[in-house]
Amino acid sequence: MGAEVSGKINDSFFSTSSRSIYQKFREVDLLDKKKTVTALKPGEDRAILLGLGMILSSVMLYFVLGITILRSYAERRPRSVWTEEGVCVVLNATVTADVNCSYNCGSECWRVSKYPCLQVFVSVNNTGRVNRLSHNEETHDSSSECFYVPRCQKDSTAMHAIIVNISERLKVNTQVTCYYDPSEQQEAVLLTRLYDHGVVFHSLLWPSCMLTGGALIIVMVKLTQYLSRLCEEIRKINR
């Protein structure tokens, strides 16, 4: 009889001890989960703010590009006659007489400097027809004779070195990609175009990447929160 009572007491003691240990582990587990949730919440908020900031920045960049580069592209592109791409063979690159230019030296102050005029003549697609080569549309509009118009500055020696360097490079690379007027109304051809599809693509690339990255960050955070809630609900059901 005494042994029987002793056994019951021992069983009750071990049962109570087991429940107490289980409760302690349970409390520790719940505390760890709360700490994890508490730690994740600020991180998720910061990630969402980062994503929203990236989206807002990309929208502002789209706006700035829309009123600068894209607007200029839309205005100048229809008037551009240099639509065909070809291969130009450099026939002659000669530095001729100096050209006067003016630079800003302060408030309402302008002074005169000089740069050498580089004239470049090419043959488009080996047709034998000689055309004058200009650097881009702005160079063609500002000077009808010179290939490149440097930014005017006080140091004329520096401008002269720039022109000489361009001349030497054209003499080494005698075949270059150029753009010409297929109707042959415009005799000059261009080395580069300011407003072509490549410029628009590169202008919109970084804002688009930023917009996509911000949206992906927000989607990933929301997906993580959804999966976390789903796992918690499954855990409750299994209990």
C-alpha positions as YAML, in Angstrom:
chain: A
units: angstrom
residues:
- id: 1
  name: MET
  ca: [0.00, 0.00, 0.00]
- id: 2
  name: GLY
  ca: [2.82, 2.38, 0.95]
- id: 3
  name: ALA
  ca: [4.69, 1.52, -2.24]
- id: 4
  name: GLU
  ca: [1.58, 2.22, -4.24]
- id: 5
  name: VAL
  ca: [1.12, 5.64, -2.63]
- id: 6
  name: SER
  ca: [4.80, 6.40, -3.11]
- id: 7
  name: GLY
  ca: [4.52, 5.53, -6.79]
- id: 8
  name: LYS
  ca: [1.57, 7.83, -7.26]
- id: 9
  name: ILE
  ca: [3.41, 10.65, -5.54]
- id: 10
  name: ASN
  ca: [6.43, 10.11, -7.78]
- id: 11
  name: ASP
  ca: [4.27, 10.04, -10.91]
- id: 12
  name: SER
  ca: [2.54, 13.23, -9.82]
- id: 13
  name: PHE
  ca: [5.88, 14.88, -9.09]
- id: 14
  name: PHE
  ca: [7.38, 13.91, -12.45]
- id: 15
  name: SER
  ca: [4.19, 15.00, -14.23]
- id: 16
  name: THR
  ca: [4.25, 18.37, -12.48]
- id: 17
  name: SER
  ca: [7.96, 18.77, -13.21]
- id: 18
  name: SER
  ca: [7.43, 17.86, -16.88]
- id: 19
  name: ARG
  ca: [4.63, 20.41, -17.22]
- id: 20
  name: SER
  ca: [6.75, 23.04, -15.50]
- id: 21
  name: ILE
  ca: [9.72, 22.40, -17.81]
- id: 22
  name: TYR
  ca: [7.40, 22.39, -20.85]
- id: 23
  name: GLN
  ca: [5.91, 25.72, -19.78]
- id: 24
  name: LYS
  ca: [9.36, 27.21, -19.36]
- id: 25
  name: PHE
  ca: [10.44, 26.05, -22.81]
- id: 26
  name: ARG
  ca: [7.12, 27.31, -24.17]
- id: 27
  name: GLU
  ca: [7.63, 30.72, -22.59]
- id: 28
  name: VAL
  ca: [11.19, 30.91, -23.92]
- id: 29
  name: ASP
  ca: [9.94, 29.93, -27.41]
- id: 30
  name: LEU
  ca: [7.21, 32.58, -27.34]
- id: 31
  name: LEU
  ca: [9.68, 35.17, -26.07]
- id: 32
  name: ASP
  ca: [12.08, 34.34, -28.91]
- id: 33
  name: LYS
  ca: [9.25, 34.64, -31.44]
- id: 34
  name: LYS
  ca: [8.22, 38.00, -30.02]
- id: 35
  name: LYS
  ca: [11.81, 39.21, -30.16]
- id: 36
  name: THR
  ca: [12.09, 38.03, -33.77]
- id: 37
  name: VAL
  ca: [8.85, 39.77, -34.76]
- id: 38
  name: THR
  ca: [9.94, 42.91, -32.92]
- id: 39
  name: ALA
  ca: [13.31, 42.84, -34.72]
- id: 40
  name: LEU
  ca: [11.75, 42.17, -38.14]
- id: 41
  name: LYS
  ca: [9.11, 44.89, -37.93]
- id: 42
  name: PRO
  ca: [11.49, 47.91, -38.05]
- id: 43
  name: GLY
  ca: [13.53, 46.22, -40.78]
- id: 44
  name: GLU
  ca: [10.43, 45.66, -42.87]
- id: 45
  name: ASP
  ca: [9.36, 49.26, -42.36]
- id: 46
  name: ARG
  ca: [12.78, 50.52, -43.45]
- id: 47
  name: ALA
  ca: [12.73, 48.27, -46.51]
- id: 48
  name: ILE
  ca: [9.30, 49.58, -47.53]
- id: 49
  name: LEU
  ca: [10.46, 53.17, -47.03]
- id: 50
  name: LEU
  ca: [13.52, 52.42, -49.17]
- id: 51
  name: GLY
  ca: [11.34, 50.98, -51.91]
- id: 52
  name: LEU
  ca: [8.97, 53.97, -51.81]
- id: 53
  name: GLY
  ca: [11.95, 56.35, -51.88]
- id: 54
  name: MET
  ca: [13.36, 54.61, -54.95]
- id: 55
  name: ILE
  ca: [9.99, 54.77, -56.71]
- id: 56
  name: LEU
  ca: [9.57, 58.46, -55.87]
- id: 57
  name: SER
  ca: [13.11, 59.23, -57.06]
- id: 58
  name: SER
  ca: [12.53, 57.40, -60.34]
- id: 59
  name: VAL
  ca: [9.30, 59.33, -60.93]
- id: 60
  name: MET
  ca: [11.17, 62.61, -60.35]
- id: 61
  name: LEU
  ca: [13.91, 61.51, -62.77]
- id: 62
  name: TYR
  ca: [11.26, 60.64, -65.38]
- id: 63
  name: PHE
  ca: [9.83, 64.14, -64.92]
- id: 64
  name: VAL
  ca: [13.22, 65.85, -65.26]
- id: 65
  name: LEU
  ca: [14.17, 63.79, -68.31]
- id: 66
  name: GLY
  ca: [10.75, 64.38, -69.82]
- id: 67
  name: ILE
  ca: [11.18, 68.16, -69.81]
- id: 68
  name: THR
  ca: [14.83, 68.11, -70.90]
- id: 69
  name: ILE
  ca: [16.19, 65.29, -73.04]
- id: 70
  name: LEU
  ca: [12.93, 63.73, -74.23]
- id: 71
  name: ARG
  ca: [11.37, 67.08, -75.02]
- id: 72
  name: SER
  ca: [14.43, 68.12, -77.03]
- id: 73
  name: TYR
  ca: [14.38, 64.72, -78.75]
- id: 74
  name: ALA
  ca: [10.71, 65.13, -79.68]
- id: 75
  name: GLU
  ca: [11.29, 68.64, -81.00]
- id: 76
  name: ARG
  ca: [14.50, 68.03, -82.94]
- id: 77
  name: ARG
  ca: [14.08, 64.45, -84.09]
- id: 78
  name: PRO
  ca: [11.37, 65.17, -86.72]
- id: 79
  name: ARG
  ca: [13.56, 67.95, -88.21]
- id: 80
  name: SER
  ca: [16.70, 65.83, -88.38]
- id: 81
  name: VAL
  ca: [17.63, 64.83, -91.91]
- id: 82
  name: TRP
  ca: [20.58, 62.63, -90.91]
- id: 83
  name: THR
  ca: [18.57, 59.43, -90.64]
- id: 84
  name: GLU
  ca: [20.71, 56.87, -92.46]
- id: 85
  name: GLU
  ca: [23.76, 55.19, -90.94]
- id: 86
  name: GLY
  ca: [26.79, 54.50, -93.07]
- id: 87
  name: VAL
  ca: [30.57, 54.10, -93.09]
- id: 88
  name: CYS
  ca: [32.66, 57.18, -93.68]
- id: 89
  name: VAL
  ca: [36.25, 57.01, -94.90]
- id: 90
  name: VAL
  ca: [38.30, 59.99, -93.73]
- id: 91
  name: LEU
  ca: [39.95, 61.58, -96.75]
- id: 92
  name: ASN
  ca: [41.41, 64.69, -95.16]
- id: 93
  name: ALA
  ca: [41.60, 66.20, -91.65]
- id: 94
  name: THR
  ca: [43.27, 69.60, -91.68]
- id: 95
  name: VAL
  ca: [43.60, 72.32, -89.07]
- id: 96
  name: THR
  ca: [42.94, 75.65, -90.78]
- id: 97
  name: ALA
  ca: [42.75, 79.24, -89.53]
- id: 98
  name: ASP
  ca: [41.83, 80.21, -85.98]
- id: 99
  name: VAL
  ca: [38.24, 81.07, -85.10]
- id: 100
  name: ASN
  ca: [37.27, 83.71, -82.54]
- id: 101
  name: CYS
  ca: [35.03, 82.77, -79.63]
- id: 102
  name: SER
  ca: [33.90, 84.55, -76.44]
- id: 103
  name: TYR
  ca: [33.94, 83.23, -72.87]
- id: 104
  name: ASN
  ca: [32.37, 84.51, -69.67]
- id: 105
  name: CYS
  ca: [34.86, 86.11, -67.28]
- id: 106
  name: GLY
  ca: [32.38, 87.30, -64.66]
- id: 107
  name: SER
  ca: [29.22, 89.34, -64.24]
- id: 108
  name: GLU
  ca: [28.52, 91.01, -67.60]
- id: 109
  name: CYS
  ca: [32.11, 90.33, -68.64]
- id: 110
  name: TRP
  ca: [33.00, 88.64, -71.91]
- id: 111
  name: ARG
  ca: [36.43, 88.18, -73.45]
- id: 112
  name: VAL
  ca: [37.65, 86.87, -76.77]
- id: 113
  name: SER
  ca: [39.71, 83.72, -77.29]
- id: 114
  name: LYS
  ca: [40.64, 81.59, -80.29]
- id: 115
  name: TYR
  ca: [40.49, 77.93, -81.29]
- id: 116
  name: PRO
  ca: [41.76, 76.25, -84.48]
- id: 117
  name: CYS
  ca: [39.16, 75.14, -87.00]
- id: 118
  name: LEU
  ca: [39.45, 71.46, -87.92]
- id: 119
  name: GLN
  ca: [37.97, 70.61, -91.31]
- id: 120
  name: VAL
  ca: [37.29, 66.95, -92.05]
- id: 121
  name: PHE
  ca: [36.20, 65.57, -95.40]
- id: 122
  name: VAL
  ca: [34.96, 62.02, -95.88]
- id: 123
  name: SER
  ca: [33.56, 59.63, -98.46]
- id: 124
  name: VAL
  ca: [30.29, 57.95, -97.44]
- id: 125
  name: ASN
  ca: [30.02, 54.23, -98.21]
- id: 126
  name: ASN
  ca: [32.88, 54.47, -100.72]
- id: 127
  name: THR
  ca: [30.66, 56.28, -103.22]
- id: 128
  name: GLY
  ca: [33.42, 58.69, -104.19]
- id: 129
  name: ARG
  ca: [31.30, 61.70, -103.22]
- id: 130
  name: VAL
  ca: [33.17, 63.99, -100.81]
- id: 131
  name: ASN
  ca: [31.21, 65.32, -97.81]
- id: 132
  name: ARG
  ca: [32.15, 67.52, -94.91]
- id: 133
  name: LEU
  ca: [32.00, 65.80, -91.51]
- id: 134
  name: SER
  ca: [30.56, 67.50, -88.41]
- id: 135
  name: HIS
  ca: [30.64, 66.18, -84.86]
- id: 136
  name: ASN
  ca: [26.87, 66.48, -84.19]
- id: 137
  name: GLU
  ca: [23.81, 68.64, -84.89]
- id: 138
  name: GLU
  ca: [24.84, 71.45, -82.56]
- id: 139
  name: THR
  ca: [28.31, 71.67, -84.11]
- id: 140
  name: HIS
  ca: [26.75, 71.81, -87.57]
- id: 141
  name: ASP
  ca: [24.39, 74.62, -86.49]
- id: 142
  name: SER
  ca: [27.11, 76.68, -84.80]
- id: 143
  name: SER
  ca: [29.78, 76.24, -87.46]
- id: 144
  name: SER
  ca: [29.33, 75.32, -91.09]
- id: 145
  name: GLU
  ca: [33.04, 74.65, -91.62]
- id: 146
  name: CYS
  ca: [34.60, 73.22, -88.45]
- id: 147
  name: PHE
  ca: [34.26, 69.59, -87.42]
- id: 148
  name: TYR
  ca: [34.29, 70.32, -83.67]
- id: 149
  name: VAL
  ca: [33.64, 73.48, -81.65]
- id: 150
  name: PRO
  ca: [35.24, 73.27, -78.18]
- id: 151
  name: ARG
  ca: [33.90, 75.10, -75.18]
- id: 152
  name: CYS
  ca: [35.43, 78.55, -75.31]
- id: 153
  name: GLN
  ca: [37.93, 79.26, -72.53]
- id: 154
  name: LYS
  ca: [40.75, 81.63, -71.70]
- id: 155
  name: ASP
  ca: [43.47, 79.06, -72.33]
- id: 156
  name: SER
  ca: [43.61, 78.89, -76.12]
- id: 157
  name: THR
  ca: [46.52, 76.42, -75.89]
- id: 158
  name: ALA
  ca: [44.24, 73.85, -74.22]
- id: 159
  name: MET
  ca: [41.64, 74.23, -76.97]
- id: 160
  name: HIS
  ca: [44.36, 73.87, -79.59]
- id: 161
  name: ALA
  ca: [45.55, 70.63, -77.93]
- id: 162
  name: ILE
  ca: [41.98, 69.23, -77.99]
- id: 163
  name: ILE
  ca: [41.61, 69.90, -81.70]
- id: 164
  name: VAL
  ca: [45.04, 68.44, -82.52]
- id: 165
  name: ASN
  ca: [44.21, 65.31, -80.53]
- id: 166
  name: ILE
  ca: [40.94, 64.85, -82.45]
- id: 167
  name: SER
  ca: [42.78, 65.35, -85.73]
- id: 168
  name: GLU
  ca: [45.37, 62.72, -84.88]
- id: 169
  name: ARG
  ca: [42.70, 60.19, -83.86]
- id: 170
  name: LEU
  ca: [40.82, 60.69, -87.12]
- id: 171
  name: LYS
  ca: [44.02, 60.14, -89.07]
- id: 172
  name: VAL
  ca: [44.56, 56.82, -87.26]
- id: 173
  name: ASN
  ca: [40.93, 55.65, -87.40]
- id: 174
  name: THR
  ca: [40.15, 56.42, -91.02]
- id: 175
  name: GLN
  ca: [36.87, 54.46, -91.09]
- id: 176
  name: VAL
  ca: [34.12, 55.68, -88.77]
- id: 177
  name: THR
  ca: [30.38, 55.22, -88.47]
- id: 178
  name: CYS
  ca: [28.50, 58.31, -89.63]
- id: 179
  name: TYR
  ca: [24.98, 59.53, -90.42]
- id: 180
  name: TYR
  ca: [23.94, 61.12, -93.67]
- id: 181
  name: ASP
  ca: [20.92, 62.55, -95.46]
- id: 182
  name: PRO
  ca: [19.55, 59.90, -97.87]
- id: 183
  name: SER
  ca: [17.88, 62.61, -100.00]
- id: 184
  name: GLU
  ca: [21.32, 64.28, -100.39]
- id: 185
  name: GLN
  ca: [19.82, 67.71, -99.73]
- id: 186
  name: GLN
  ca: [22.24, 68.14, -96.83]
- id: 187
  name: GLU
  ca: [25.84, 67.85, -97.93]
- id: 188
  name: ALA
  ca: [27.35, 67.55, -94.45]
- id: 189
  name: VAL
  ca: [27.36, 64.25, -92.57]
- id: 190
  name: LEU
  ca: [27.48, 63.70, -88.80]
- id: 191
  name: LEU
  ca: [29.77, 61.58, -86.68]
- id: 192
  name: THR
  ca: [27.23, 61.28, -83.84]
- id: 193
  name: ARG
  ca: [23.61, 62.27, -83.29]
- id: 194
  name: LEU
  ca: [22.49, 63.99, -80.11]
- id: 195
  name: TYR
  ca: [18.93, 62.71, -80.18]
- id: 196
  name: ASP
  ca: [18.72, 59.13, -81.38]
- id: 197
  name: HIS
  ca: [17.12, 55.99, -79.94]
- id: 198
  name: GLY
  ca: [20.28, 55.08, -78.04]
- id: 199
  name: VAL
  ca: [20.27, 58.37, -76.12]
- id: 200
  name: VAL
  ca: [16.62, 57.91, -75.14]
- id: 201
  name: PHE
  ca: [17.27, 54.30, -74.08]
- id: 202
  name: HIS
  ca: [20.24, 55.17, -71.87]
- id: 203
  name: SER
  ca: [18.38, 58.14, -70.40]
- id: 204
  name: LEU
  ca: [15.44, 55.98, -69.34]
- id: 205
  name: LEU
  ca: [17.48, 52.94, -68.29]
- id: 206
  name: TRP
  ca: [18.53, 54.05, -64.79]
- id: 207
  name: PRO
  ca: [15.13, 55.49, -63.73]
- id: 208
  name: SER
  ca: [13.49, 52.29, -64.97]
- id: 209
  name: CYS
  ca: [15.95, 50.13, -63.00]
- id: 210
  name: MET
  ca: [15.34, 52.23, -59.89]
- id: 211
  name: LEU
  ca: [11.57, 51.98, -60.31]
- id: 212
  name: THR
  ca: [11.74, 48.21, -60.82]
- id: 213
  name: GLY
  ca: [14.07, 47.76, -57.84]
- id: 214
  name: GLY
  ca: [11.83, 49.77, -55.52]
- id: 215
  name: ALA
  ca: [8.73, 47.86, -56.60]
- id: 216
  name: LEU
  ca: [10.53, 44.52, -56.11]
- id: 217
  name: ILE
  ca: [11.62, 45.49, -52.59]
- id: 218
  name: ILE
  ca: [8.04, 46.33, -51.59]
- id: 219
  name: VAL
  ca: [6.68, 43.15, -53.20]
- id: 220
  name: MET
  ca: [9.27, 40.98, -51.42]
- id: 221
  name: VAL
  ca: [8.50, 42.56, -48.02]
- id: 222
  name: LYS
  ca: [4.75, 42.10, -48.51]
- id: 223
  name: LEU
  ca: [5.30, 38.51, -49.65]
- id: 224
  name: THR
  ca: [7.44, 37.81, -46.58]
- id: 225
  name: GLN
  ca: [4.75, 39.24, -44.30]
- id: 226
  name: TYR
  ca: [2.07, 37.14, -46.00]
- id: 227
  name: LEU
  ca: [4.11, 33.94, -45.69]
- id: 228
  name: SER
  ca: [4.83, 34.72, -42.04]
- id: 229
  name: ARG
  ca: [1.12, 35.12, -41.27]
- id: 230
  name: LEU
  ca: [0.32, 31.96, -43.23]
- id: 231
  name: CYS
  ca: [2.88, 29.94, -41.26]
- id: 232
  name: GLU
  ca: [1.50, 31.29, -37.98]
- id: 233
  name: GLU
  ca: [-2.03, 30.29, -38.94]
- id: 234
  name: ILE
  ca: [-0.87, 26.77, -39.92]
- id: 235
  name: ARG
  ca: [1.00, 26.50, -36.60]
- id: 236
  name: LYS
  ca: [-2.17, 27.45, -34.67]
- id: 237
  name: ILE
  ca: [-4.23, 24.89, -36.60]
- id: 238
  name: ASN
  ca: [-1.71, 22.11, -35.88]
- id: 239
  name: ARG
  ca: [-1.90, 22.84, -32.16]
...
